[in-house]
Coordinates of C-alpha atoms in Angstrom, one line a residue:
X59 CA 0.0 0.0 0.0
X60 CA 1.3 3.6 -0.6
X61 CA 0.6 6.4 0.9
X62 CA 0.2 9.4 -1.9
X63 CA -0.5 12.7 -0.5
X64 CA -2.2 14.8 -3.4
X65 CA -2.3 18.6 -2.3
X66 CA -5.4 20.0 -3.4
X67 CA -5.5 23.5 -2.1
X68 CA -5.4 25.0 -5.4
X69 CA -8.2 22.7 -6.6
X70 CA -10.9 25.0 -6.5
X71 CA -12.8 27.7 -8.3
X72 CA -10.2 29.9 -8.5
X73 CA -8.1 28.0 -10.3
X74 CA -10.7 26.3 -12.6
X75 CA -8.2 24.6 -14.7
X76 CA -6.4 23.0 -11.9
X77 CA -9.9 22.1 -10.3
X78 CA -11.0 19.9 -13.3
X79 CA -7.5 18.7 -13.2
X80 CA -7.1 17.5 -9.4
X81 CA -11.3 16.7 -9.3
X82 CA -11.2 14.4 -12.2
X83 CA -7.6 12.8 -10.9
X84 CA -8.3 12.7 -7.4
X85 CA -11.9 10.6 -8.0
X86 CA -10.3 8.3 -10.2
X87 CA -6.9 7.4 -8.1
X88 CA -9.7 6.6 -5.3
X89 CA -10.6 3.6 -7.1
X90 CA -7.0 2.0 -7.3
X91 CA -6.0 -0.9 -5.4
X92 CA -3.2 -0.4 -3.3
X93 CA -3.5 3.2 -3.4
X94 CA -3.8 5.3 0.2
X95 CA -4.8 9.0 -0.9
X96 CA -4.7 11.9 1.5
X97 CA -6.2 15.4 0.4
X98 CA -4.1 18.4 1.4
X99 CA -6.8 21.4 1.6
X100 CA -7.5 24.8 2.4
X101 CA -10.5 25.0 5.0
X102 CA -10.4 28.9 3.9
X103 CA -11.5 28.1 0.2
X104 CA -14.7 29.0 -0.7
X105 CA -16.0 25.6 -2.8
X106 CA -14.3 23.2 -4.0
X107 CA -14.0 20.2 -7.1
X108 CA -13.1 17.3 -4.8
X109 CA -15.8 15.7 -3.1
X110 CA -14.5 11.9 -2.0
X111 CA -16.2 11.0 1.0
X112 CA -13.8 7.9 1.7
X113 CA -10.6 9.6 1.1
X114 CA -9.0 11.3 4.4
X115 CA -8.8 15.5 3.7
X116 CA -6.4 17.3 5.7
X117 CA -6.7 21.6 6.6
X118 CA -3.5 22.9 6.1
X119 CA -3.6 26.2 7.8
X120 CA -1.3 28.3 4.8
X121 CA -2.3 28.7 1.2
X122 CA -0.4 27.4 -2.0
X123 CA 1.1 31.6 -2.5
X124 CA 2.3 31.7 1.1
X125 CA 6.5 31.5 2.6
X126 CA 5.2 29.7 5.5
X127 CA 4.1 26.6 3.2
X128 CA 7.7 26.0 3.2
X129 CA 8.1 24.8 6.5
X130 CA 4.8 24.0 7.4
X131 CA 3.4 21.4 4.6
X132 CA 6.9 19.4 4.9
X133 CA 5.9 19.2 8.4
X134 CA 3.0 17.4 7.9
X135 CA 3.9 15.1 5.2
X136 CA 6.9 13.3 7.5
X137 CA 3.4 13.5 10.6
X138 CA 1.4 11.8 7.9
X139 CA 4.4 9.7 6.7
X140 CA 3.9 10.3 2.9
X141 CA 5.4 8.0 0.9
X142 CA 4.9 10.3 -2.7
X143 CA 3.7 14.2 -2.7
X144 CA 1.7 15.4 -5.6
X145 CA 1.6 19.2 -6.1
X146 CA -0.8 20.0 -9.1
X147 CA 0.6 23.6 -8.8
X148 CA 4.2 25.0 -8.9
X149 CA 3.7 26.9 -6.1
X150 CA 5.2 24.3 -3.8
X151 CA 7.2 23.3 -0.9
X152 CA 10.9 22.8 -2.6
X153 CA 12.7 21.3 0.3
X154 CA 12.9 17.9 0.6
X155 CA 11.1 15.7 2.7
X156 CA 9.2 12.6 0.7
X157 CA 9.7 11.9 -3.3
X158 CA 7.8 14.9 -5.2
X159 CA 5.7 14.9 -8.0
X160 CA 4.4 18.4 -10.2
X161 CA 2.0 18.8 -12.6
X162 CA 2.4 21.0 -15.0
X163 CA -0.1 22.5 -17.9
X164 CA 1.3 25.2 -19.7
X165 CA 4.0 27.5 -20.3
X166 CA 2.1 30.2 -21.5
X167 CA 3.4 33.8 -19.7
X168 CA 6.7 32.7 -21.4
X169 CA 6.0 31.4 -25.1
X170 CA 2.7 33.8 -25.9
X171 CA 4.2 37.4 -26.0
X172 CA 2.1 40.4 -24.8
X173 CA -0.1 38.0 -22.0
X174 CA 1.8 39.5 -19.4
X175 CA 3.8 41.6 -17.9
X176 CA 7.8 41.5 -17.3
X177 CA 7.9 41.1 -13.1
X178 CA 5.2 38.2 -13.3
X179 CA 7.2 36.4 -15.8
X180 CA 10.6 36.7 -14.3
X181 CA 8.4 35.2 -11.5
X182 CA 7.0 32.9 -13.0
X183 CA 10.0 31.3 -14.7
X184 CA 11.6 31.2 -11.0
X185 CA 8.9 29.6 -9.7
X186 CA 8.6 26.5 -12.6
X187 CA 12.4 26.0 -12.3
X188 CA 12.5 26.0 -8.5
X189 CA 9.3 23.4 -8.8
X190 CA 11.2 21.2 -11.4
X191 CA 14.0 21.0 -9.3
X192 CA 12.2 20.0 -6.4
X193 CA 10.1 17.3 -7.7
X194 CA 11.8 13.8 -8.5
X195 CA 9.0 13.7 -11.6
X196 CA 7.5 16.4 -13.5
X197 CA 4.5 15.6 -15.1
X198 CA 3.3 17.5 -18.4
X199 CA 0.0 17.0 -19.6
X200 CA 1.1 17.4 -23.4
X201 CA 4.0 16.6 -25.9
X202 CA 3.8 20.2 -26.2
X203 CA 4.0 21.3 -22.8
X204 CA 6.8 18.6 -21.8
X205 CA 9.0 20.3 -25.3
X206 CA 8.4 23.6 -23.7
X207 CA 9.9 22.7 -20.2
X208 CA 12.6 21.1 -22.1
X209 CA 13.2 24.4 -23.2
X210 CA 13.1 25.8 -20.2
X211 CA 15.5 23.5 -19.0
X212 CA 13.8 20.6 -17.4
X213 CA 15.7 17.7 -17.7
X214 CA 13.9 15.5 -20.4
X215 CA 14.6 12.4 -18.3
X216 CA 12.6 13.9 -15.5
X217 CA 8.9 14.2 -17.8
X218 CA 6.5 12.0 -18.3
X219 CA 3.3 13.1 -20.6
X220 CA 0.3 12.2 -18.9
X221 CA -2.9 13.4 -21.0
X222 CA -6.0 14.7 -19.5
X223 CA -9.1 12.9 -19.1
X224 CA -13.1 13.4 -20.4
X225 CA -15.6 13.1 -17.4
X226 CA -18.3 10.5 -18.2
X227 CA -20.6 13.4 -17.7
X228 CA -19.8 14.9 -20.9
X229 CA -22.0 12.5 -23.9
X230 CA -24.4 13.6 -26.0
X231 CA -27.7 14.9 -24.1
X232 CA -31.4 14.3 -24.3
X233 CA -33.6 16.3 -26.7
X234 CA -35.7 17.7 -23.5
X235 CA -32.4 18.4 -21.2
X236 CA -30.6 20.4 -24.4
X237 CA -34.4 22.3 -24.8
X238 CA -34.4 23.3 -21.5
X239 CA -30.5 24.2 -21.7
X240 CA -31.9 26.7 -25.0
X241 CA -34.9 28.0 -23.1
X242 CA -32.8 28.7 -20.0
X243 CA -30.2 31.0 -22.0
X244 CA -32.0 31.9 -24.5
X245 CA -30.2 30.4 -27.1
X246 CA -31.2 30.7 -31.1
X247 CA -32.1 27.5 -33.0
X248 CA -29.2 27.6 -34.5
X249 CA -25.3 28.8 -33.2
X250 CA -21.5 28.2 -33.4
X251 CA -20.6 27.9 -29.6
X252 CA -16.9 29.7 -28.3
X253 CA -16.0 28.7 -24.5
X254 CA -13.4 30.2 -22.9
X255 CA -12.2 33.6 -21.3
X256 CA -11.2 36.7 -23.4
X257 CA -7.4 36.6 -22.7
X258 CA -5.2 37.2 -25.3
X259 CA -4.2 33.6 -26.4
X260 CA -7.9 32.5 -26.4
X261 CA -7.8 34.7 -30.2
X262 CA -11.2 36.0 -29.7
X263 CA -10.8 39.2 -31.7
X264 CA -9.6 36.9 -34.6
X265 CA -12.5 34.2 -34.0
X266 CA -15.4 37.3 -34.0
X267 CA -13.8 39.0 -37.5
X268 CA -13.5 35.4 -39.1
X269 CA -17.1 35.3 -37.7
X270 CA -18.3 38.7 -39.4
X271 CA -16.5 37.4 -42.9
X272 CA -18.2 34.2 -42.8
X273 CA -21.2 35.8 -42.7
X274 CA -20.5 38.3 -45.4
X275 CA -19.3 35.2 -47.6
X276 CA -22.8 33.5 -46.9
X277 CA -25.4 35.9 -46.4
X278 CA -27.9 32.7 -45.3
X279 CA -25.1 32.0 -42.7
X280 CA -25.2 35.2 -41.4
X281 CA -29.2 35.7 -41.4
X282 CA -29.6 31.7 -40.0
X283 CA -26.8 31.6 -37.3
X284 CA -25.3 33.0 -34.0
X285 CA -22.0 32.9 -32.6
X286 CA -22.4 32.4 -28.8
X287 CA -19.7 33.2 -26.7
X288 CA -19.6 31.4 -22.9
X289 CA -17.2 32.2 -20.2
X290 CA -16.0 34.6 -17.7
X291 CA -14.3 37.7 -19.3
X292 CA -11.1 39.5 -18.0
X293 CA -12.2 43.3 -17.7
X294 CA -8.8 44.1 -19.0
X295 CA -9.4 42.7 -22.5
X296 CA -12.1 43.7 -25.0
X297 CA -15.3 41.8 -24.3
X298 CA -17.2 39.9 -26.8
X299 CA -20.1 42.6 -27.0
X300 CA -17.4 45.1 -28.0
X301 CA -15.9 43.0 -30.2
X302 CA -19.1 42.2 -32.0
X303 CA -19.8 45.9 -32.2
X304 CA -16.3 46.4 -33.8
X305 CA -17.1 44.1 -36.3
X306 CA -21.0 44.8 -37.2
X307 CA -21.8 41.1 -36.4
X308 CA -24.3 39.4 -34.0
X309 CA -22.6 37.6 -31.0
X310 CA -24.6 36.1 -28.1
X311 CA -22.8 36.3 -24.5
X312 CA -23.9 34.2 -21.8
X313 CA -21.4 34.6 -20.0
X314 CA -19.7 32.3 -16.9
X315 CA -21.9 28.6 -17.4
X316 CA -21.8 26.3 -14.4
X317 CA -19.9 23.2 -15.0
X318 CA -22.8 21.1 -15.0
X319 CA -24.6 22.9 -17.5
X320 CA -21.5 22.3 -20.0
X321 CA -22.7 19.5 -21.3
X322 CA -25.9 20.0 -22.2
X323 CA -24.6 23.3 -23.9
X324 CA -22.3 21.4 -25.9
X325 CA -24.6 19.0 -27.4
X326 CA -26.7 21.8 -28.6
X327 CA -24.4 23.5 -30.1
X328 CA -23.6 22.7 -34.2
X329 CA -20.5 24.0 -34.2
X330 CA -17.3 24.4 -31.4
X331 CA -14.9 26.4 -32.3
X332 CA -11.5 27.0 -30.2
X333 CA -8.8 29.2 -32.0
X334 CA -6.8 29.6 -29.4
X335 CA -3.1 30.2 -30.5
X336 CA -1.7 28.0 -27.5
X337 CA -3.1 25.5 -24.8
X338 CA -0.9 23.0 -22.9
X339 CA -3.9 20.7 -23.8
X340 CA -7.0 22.3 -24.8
X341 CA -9.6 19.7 -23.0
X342 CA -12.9 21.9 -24.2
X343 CA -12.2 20.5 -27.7
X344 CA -12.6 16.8 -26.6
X345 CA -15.5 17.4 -23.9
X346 CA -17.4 19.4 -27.2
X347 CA -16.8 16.0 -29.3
X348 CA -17.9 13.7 -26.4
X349 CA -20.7 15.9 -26.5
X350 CA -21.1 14.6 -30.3
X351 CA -20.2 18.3 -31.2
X352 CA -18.2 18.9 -34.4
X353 CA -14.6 21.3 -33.7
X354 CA -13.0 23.4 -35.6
X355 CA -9.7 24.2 -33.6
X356 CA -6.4 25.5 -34.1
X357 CA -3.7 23.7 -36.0
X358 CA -1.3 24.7 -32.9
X359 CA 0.7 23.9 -29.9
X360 CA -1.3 20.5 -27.9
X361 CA -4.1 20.9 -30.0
X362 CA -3.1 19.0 -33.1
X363 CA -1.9 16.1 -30.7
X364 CA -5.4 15.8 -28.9
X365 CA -7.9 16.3 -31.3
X366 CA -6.0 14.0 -33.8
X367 CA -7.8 13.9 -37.0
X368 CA -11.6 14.5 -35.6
X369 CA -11.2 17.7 -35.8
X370 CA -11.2 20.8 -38.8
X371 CA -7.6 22.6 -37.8
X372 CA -7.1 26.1 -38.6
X373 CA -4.0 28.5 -38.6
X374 CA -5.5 30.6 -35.7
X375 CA -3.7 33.6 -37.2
X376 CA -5.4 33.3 -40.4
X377 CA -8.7 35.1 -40.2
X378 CA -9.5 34.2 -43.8
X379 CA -8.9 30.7 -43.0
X380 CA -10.8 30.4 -40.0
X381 CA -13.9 32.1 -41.7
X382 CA -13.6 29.5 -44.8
X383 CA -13.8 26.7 -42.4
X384 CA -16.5 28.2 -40.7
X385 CA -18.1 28.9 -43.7
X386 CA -17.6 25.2 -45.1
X387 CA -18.3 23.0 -42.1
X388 CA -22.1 25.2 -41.2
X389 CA -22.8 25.0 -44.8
X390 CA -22.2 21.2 -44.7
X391 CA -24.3 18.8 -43.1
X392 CA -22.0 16.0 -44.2
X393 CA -18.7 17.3 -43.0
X394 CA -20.5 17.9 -39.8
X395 CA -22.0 14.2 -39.5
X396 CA -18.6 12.9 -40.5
X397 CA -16.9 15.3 -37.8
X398 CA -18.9 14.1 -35.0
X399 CA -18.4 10.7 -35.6
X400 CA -14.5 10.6 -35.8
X401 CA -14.7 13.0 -32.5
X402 CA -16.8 10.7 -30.3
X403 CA -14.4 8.2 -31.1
X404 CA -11.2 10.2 -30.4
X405 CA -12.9 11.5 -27.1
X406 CA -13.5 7.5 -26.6
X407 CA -9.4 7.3 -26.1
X408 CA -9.3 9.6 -23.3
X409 CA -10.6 9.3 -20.1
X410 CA -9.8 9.7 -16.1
X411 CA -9.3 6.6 -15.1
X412 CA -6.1 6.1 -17.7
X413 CA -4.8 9.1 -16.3
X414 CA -5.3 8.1 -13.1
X415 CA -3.6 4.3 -13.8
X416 CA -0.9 6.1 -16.0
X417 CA -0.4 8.5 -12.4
X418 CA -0.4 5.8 -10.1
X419 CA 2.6 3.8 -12.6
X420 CA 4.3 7.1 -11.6
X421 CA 3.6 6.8 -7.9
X422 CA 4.9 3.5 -7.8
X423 CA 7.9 4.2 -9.6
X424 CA 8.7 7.2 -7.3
X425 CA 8.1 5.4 -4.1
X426 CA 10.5 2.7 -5.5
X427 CA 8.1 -0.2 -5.8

């Protein structure tokens, strides 16, 4: 039996991406054999992903940004004698106590320029390096993200590329739960569906002018369908309304959905379309086609390597592109039959519970058995 110690103060709504991550691990490395899990968490946070009522949780009285972790979390892992730590967050402890193991997702303050600014990614290049060389295994969650770290100066021999998983949650819905879905938004018969925030490497200036020529292209396009737009925007980037203004077309903002409305709002969508111009996975794209939801995506960083070829890729910076393929795949009933086929069966290949087994190899390895 080994002892695994997963810290999950981070996994919670304010880190949404880490919260799928550590939720959809945490349920699934309950159900191996041989497998003691402890949860690290903060008794502070306001809600959080994990819900395991058989798997011990402890309070740790310091939060993933504070010094005092440093001292204090080590402390507790020799009390709870931990035989592997898992931080899903490179704010860490770094010294050693117990063999470490990080997650990481993406590199993104460092390869996507103008996303921000100078002092946070001096910092944030301190803090991946001092979490890499703290942790006896690094795991990256993409080809793409473990090349990156490489580059960064991770030691290759260190990574192993662990993909994400699909929750069994998202499949294609029921007529009357997708109807009450439309009715409760107020969505149009018809629509493209965007999910994501507004931050610069999401592309969403590019996405609503490809939008706007797609429509011009194919006036019945433009009079028959809507783009709608879900997710919580950054008040320091222009918001989809404004965008849409800009660009004289009509653009439907729902804004933040709850994750258990996702999806039903997938599998009434026709179209998902994610041009982002970097992810260090880009796990929308395969819960739309579990959904049963034809993608268009972007033909860049992770993306190629998850959605495979169920998927219409895109040079994200191409704006003429991007509104051809829009164009071709709404004005195509066949293309999008044949898209949602190949995509059910590409989201089919990924799930949590080979994460999970694929983690726990890792586990075993660190802890030497």
């Amino acid at each position: 039996m080994i002892h695994v110690v997963f810290d999950a103060r981070s996994v919670t709504d304010h880190y949404p991406g880490i919260g799928r991550y550590g939720s959809g691990l945490t349920q699934a490395l309950a159900r191996q054999d041989d497998l003691r899990l402890t949860l690290l968490i903060d008794p502070r946070a306001s809600r959080t992903f994990h819900s395991l009522p058989d798997v011990e949780c402890v309070p740790v009285p310091c939060s993933p940004r504070s010094l005092s972790q440093q001292w204090a979390v080590p402390a507790l892992l020799r009390r709870l004698r931990a035989d592997v730590y898992h931080s899903p967050y490179y704010l860490m402890p770094y010294r050693k106590t117990c063999p470490k193991v990080v997650t990481f997702y993406d590199l993104i303050p460092l390869v996507v320029s103008g996303t921000h600014p100078a002092l946070f990614r001096l910092f944030f290049r301190l803090a991946h390096r001092l979490a890499a060389a703290a942790a006896d295994r690094i795991i990256a969650i993409s080809q793409s993200t473990a090349a990156d770290l490489e580059r960064l100066g991770a030691p290759k021999d260190k990574i192993t590329v662990i993909p994400l998983g699909v929750g069994g949650e998202f499949r294609p819905r029921s007529p009357q739960e997708v109807e009450a879905l439309r009715q409760r938004y107020g969505l149009p018969e018809q629509f493209a569906l965007y999910v994501g925030t507004n931050k610069p490497h999401k592309n969403l200036p590019r996405l609503v002018k490809a939008w706007a020529l797609a429509s011009r292209w194919a006036p019945a396009l433009g009079a028959s369908w809507t783009l709608v737009a879900a997710g919580r925007e950054d008040p320091r980037y222009p918001r989809v309304v404004d965008l849409a203004v800009t660009y004289g077309v009509r653009v439907l903002a729902i804004g933040p959905v709850p994750e258990g409305d996702l999806p039903a709002l997938y599998s009434v969508a026709s179209l998902f379309i994610f041009p982002s111009l970097y992810e260090g996975f880009g796990l929308p794209v395969l819960e739309a086609m579990a959904c049963g939801t034809p993608v268009i995506c972007s033909n860049t960083s992770s993306l190629p390597e998850v959605a495979g070829d169920a998927a219409l890729m895109v040079d994200p910076t191409d704006v003429q592109a991007l509104a051809e393929s829009i164009r071709f795949v709404l004005m195509e009933d066949a293309l999008r039959k044949e898209l949602t086929i190949k995509g059910l069966a590409r989201a089919a290949e990924f799930s949590w519970e080979r994460t999970a087994r694929e983690t726990w190899g890792v586990y075993k390895a660190e802890a030497g058995n």
